[in-house]
XYZ file of C-alpha atoms in Angstrom:
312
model
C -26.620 -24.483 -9.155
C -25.732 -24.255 -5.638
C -22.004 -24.888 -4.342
C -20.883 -26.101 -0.679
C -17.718 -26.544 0.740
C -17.156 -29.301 3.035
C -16.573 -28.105 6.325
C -13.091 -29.244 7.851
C -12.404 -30.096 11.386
C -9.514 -27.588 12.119
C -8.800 -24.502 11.036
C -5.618 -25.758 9.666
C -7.662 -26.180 6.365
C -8.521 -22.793 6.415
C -6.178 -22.063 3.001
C -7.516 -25.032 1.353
C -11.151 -23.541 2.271
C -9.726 -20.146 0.812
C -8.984 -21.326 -2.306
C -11.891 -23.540 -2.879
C -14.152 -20.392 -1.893
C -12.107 -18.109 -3.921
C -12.194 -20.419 -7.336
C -16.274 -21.046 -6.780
C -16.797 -16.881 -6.542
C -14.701 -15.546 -8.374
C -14.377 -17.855 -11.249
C -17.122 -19.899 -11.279
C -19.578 -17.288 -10.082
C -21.185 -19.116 -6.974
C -21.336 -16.358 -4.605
C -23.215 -18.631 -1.893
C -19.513 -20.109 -1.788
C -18.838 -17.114 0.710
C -21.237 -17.860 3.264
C -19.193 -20.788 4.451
C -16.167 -18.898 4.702
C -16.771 -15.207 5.647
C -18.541 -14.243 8.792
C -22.088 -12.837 9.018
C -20.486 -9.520 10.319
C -17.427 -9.516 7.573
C -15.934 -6.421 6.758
C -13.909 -5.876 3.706
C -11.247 -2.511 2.915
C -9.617 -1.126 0.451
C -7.136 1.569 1.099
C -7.545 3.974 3.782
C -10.058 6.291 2.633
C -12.386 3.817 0.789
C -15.693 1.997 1.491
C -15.638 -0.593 3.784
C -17.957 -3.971 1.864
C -19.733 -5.939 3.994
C -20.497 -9.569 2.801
C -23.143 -8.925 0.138
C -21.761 -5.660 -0.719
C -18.495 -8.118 -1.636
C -20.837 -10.195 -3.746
C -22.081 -7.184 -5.719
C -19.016 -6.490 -6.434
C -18.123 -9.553 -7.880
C -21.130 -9.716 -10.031
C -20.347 -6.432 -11.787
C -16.331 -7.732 -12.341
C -17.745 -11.095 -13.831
C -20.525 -9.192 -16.253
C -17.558 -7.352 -17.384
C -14.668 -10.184 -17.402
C -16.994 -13.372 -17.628
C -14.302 -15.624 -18.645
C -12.320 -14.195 -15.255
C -10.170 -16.421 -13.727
C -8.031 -15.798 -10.321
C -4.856 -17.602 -9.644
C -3.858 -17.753 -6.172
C 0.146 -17.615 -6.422
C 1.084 -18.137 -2.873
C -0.622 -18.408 0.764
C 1.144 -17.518 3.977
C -0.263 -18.439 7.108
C 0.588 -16.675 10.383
C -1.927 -17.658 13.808
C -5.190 -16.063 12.833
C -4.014 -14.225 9.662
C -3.527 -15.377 6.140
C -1.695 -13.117 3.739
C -2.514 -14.157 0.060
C -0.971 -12.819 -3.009
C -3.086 -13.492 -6.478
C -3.590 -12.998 -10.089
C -6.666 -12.117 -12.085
C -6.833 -12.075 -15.765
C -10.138 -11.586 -17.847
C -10.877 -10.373 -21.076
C -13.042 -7.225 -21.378
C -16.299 -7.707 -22.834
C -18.845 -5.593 -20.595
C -18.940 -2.397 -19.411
C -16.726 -1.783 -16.605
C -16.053 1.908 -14.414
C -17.816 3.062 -16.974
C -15.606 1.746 -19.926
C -17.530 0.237 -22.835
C -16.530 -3.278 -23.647
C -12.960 -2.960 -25.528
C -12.510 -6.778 -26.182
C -8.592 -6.037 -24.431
C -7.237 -8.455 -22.439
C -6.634 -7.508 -18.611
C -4.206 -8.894 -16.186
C -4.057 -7.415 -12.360
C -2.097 -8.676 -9.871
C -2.181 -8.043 -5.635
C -2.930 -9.016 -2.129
C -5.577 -9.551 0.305
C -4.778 -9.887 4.026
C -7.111 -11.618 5.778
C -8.047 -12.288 9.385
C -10.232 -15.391 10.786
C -12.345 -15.295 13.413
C -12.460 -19.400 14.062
C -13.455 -20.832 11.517
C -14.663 -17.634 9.333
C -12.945 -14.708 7.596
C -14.244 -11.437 10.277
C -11.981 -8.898 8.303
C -10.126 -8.411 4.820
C -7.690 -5.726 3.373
C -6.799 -5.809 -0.384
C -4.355 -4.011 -2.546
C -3.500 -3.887 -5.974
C -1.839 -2.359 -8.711
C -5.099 0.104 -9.986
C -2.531 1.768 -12.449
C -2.106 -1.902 -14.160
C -5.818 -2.294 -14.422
C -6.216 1.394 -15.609
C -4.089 0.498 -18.317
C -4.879 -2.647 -19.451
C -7.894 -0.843 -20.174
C -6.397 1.943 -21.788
C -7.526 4.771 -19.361
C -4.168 6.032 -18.918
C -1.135 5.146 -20.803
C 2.320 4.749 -19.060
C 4.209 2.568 -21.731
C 5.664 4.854 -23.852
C 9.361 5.660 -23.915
C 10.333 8.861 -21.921
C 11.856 11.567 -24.501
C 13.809 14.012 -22.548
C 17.177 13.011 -21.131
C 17.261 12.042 -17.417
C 19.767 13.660 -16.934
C 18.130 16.605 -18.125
C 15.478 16.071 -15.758
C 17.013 15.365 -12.709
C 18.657 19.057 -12.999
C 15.019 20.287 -13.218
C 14.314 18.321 -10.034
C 17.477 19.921 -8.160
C 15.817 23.415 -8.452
C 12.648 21.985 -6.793
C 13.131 22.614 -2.898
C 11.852 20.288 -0.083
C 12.010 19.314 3.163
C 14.395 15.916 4.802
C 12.018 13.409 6.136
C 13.204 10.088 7.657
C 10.607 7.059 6.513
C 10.543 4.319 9.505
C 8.797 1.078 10.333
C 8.999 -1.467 12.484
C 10.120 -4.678 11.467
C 9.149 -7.321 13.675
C 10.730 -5.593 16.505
C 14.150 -4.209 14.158
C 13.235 -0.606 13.599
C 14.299 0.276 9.774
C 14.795 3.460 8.295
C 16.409 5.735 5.034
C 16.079 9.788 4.075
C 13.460 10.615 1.818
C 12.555 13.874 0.297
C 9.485 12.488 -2.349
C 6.791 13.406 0.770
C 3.796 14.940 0.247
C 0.074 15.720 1.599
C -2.875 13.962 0.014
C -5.769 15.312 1.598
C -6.654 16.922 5.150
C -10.188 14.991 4.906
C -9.575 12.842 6.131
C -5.833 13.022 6.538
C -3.341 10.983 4.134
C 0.087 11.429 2.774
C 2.712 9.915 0.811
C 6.226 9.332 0.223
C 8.085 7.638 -2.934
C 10.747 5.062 -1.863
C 12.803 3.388 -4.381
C 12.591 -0.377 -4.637
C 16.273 -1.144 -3.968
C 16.430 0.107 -1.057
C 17.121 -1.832 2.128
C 13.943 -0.602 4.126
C 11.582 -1.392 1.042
C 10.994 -5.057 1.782
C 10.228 -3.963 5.914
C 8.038 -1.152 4.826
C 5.933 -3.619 2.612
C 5.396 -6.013 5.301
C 4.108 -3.206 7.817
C 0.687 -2.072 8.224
C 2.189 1.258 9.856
C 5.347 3.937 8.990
C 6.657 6.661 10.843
C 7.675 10.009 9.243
C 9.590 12.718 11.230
C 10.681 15.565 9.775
C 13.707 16.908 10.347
C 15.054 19.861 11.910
C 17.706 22.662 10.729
C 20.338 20.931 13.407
C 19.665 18.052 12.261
C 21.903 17.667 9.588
C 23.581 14.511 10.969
C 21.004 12.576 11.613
C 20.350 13.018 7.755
C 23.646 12.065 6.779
C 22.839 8.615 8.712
C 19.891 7.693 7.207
C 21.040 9.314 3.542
C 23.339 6.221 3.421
C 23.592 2.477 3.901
C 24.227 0.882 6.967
C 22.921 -2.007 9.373
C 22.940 -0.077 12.525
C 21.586 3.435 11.571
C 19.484 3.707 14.757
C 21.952 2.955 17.016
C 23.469 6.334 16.088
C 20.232 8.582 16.939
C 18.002 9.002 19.364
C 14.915 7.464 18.663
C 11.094 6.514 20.469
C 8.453 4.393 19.075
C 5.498 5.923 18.332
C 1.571 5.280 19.319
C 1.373 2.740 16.766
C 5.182 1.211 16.814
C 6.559 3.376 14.082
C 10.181 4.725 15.450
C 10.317 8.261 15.295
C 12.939 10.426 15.304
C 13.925 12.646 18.662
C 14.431 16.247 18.117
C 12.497 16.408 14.794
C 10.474 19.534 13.959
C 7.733 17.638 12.681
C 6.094 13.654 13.632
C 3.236 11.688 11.814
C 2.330 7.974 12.177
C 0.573 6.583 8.979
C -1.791 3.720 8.624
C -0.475 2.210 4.902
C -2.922 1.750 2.489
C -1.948 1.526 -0.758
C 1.738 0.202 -2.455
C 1.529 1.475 -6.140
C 4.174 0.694 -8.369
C 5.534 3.843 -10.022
C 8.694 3.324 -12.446
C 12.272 2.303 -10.028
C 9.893 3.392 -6.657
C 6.637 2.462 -4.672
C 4.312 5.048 -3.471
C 3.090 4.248 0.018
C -0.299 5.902 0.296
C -1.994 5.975 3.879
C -3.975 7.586 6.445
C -2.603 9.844 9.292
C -3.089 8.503 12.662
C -0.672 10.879 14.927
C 1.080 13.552 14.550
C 2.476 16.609 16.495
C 5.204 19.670 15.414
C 7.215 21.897 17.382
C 7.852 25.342 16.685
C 11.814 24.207 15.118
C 13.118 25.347 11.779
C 13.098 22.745 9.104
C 16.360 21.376 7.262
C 16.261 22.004 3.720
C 17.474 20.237 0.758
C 18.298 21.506 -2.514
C 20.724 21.176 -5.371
C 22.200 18.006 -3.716
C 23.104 20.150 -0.577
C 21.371 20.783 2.780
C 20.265 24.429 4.463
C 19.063 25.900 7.426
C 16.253 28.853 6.655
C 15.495 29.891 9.775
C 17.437 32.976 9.032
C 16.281 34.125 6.203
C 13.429 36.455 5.432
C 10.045 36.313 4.064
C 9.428 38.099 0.804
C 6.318 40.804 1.507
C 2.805 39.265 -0.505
């Protein structure tokens, strides 16, 4: 059976041409669906550190999800259009009957939601970025298992995370021009090869919402003197960056003057972990001076540079 799509006049139909391609792949299975709408030289990403797909590549893909899920079916739940970009967010659900990342068939039901960001190139989509909740899917599949109940106290182990020492990092991002900022200590190095990081940033916070939106973040570490700056970004308030001094970085991120320590970070992934997201990305500046770092422990904040190293 072979599917076309009727090819509109404008590319004001391009959503309308999204969803019809979308429903005929991915549900129906009619991978020639794709041809009309993504470009010969289409590149698809995931993440900052994975594959790149080209168009066929894609459709490979989508064969081995539908062996595995062949009753798939993808709701798109909302469409937003912006010049030559379309941000869509979606909703697969499937039940597992073949094998899939290696899993034998478990008959389970699976449900994983996300987002693809695409970009057109006339009337074709040249570029795509997806991300999704890979935790949900492991799961639903019962790889992992993050349902059960906690059994110590919180309480309990938030005094085991006050003996844990760590640095004072201020998260950034530009927000369509508004830079937006809060203290975070949850930072941490992913890899050196190629270079990623990540920080933790709980979902009620004000800069949550900006630093979803963005495509980059800024993290500057802060230095021993720096101890007000932390205070200003430790606490709520509209016009936190009108009280430091501040310069945008290579990529638009705001960084923070007079820190010890300065990356810019692609964002990759947005994983849902518990009362935070963990942004996940790829380094794409950086530079440190040779400052002592402000230190946070116990609920207070120290300066080390006087203190001595312990002979190893």
């Amino acid at each position: 059976m072979t599917h076309t799509l009727d090819r509109p006049a404008a590319p004001a139909d391009r959503t309308s041409r999204l969803r019809s391609a979308w429903r005929a792949a991915w549900d129906e299975g009619h991978l020639d669906a794709l041809d009309d709408l993504l470009s010969p030289s289409y590149v698809r990403r995931r993440g900052p550190a994975g594959t790149a797909q080209d168009r066929e590549q894609l459709k490979d893909s989508i064969r081995a999800v539908r062996d595995a899920f062949p009753d798939l079916r993808t709701e798109i739940e909302d469409i937003v259009e912006d010049g030559d970009r379309l941000a869509v967010r979606w909703r697969s659900t499937g039940r597992h009957t073949g094998t899939f990342l290696g899993v034998p068939p478990t008959g389970r039901p699976v449900e994983v939601s996300g987002a693809t960001f695409a970009r057109f190139d006339g009337r074709a989509v040249a570029e795509e970025w997806v991300t999704f909740d890979s935790r949900q899917l492991l799961e639903s599949l019962g790889i992992i298992t993050t349902g059960h109940r906690a059994a110590v106290d919180p309480d309990l182990v938030r005094g085991v995370h006050r003996k844990f020492i760590t640095g004072v990092t201020v998260v950034t991002t530009d927000d369509d021009g508004a830079p937006r900022g809060l203290a975070v200590n949850a930072f941490a190095s992913i890899s050196l090869d190629p270079p990623m990081v990540l920080v933790c940033v709980q979902r009620g916070s004000a800069t949550h919402p900006a630093l979803h939106r963005a495509s980059h973040l800024g993290v500057s570490i802060l230095a021993a003197d720096q101890l007000d700056v932390a205070k200003v970004f430790a606490t709520k308030g509209e016009d936190k960056f009108g009280r430091v001094s501040w310069t945008p970085g290579a990529f638009g991120a705001p960084l923070i003057d007079g820190a010890c320590a300065q990356l810019e970070v692609e964002i990759g992934e947005r994983l849902e972990a518990g009362s935070h997201t963990v942004f996940t990305g790829r380094v794409v500046t950086a530079r440190h001076d040779d400052l002592a770092p402000l230190v946070y422990s116990g609920g207070g904040f120290f300066d080390i540079s006087h203190t001595a190293p312990l002979p190893w």
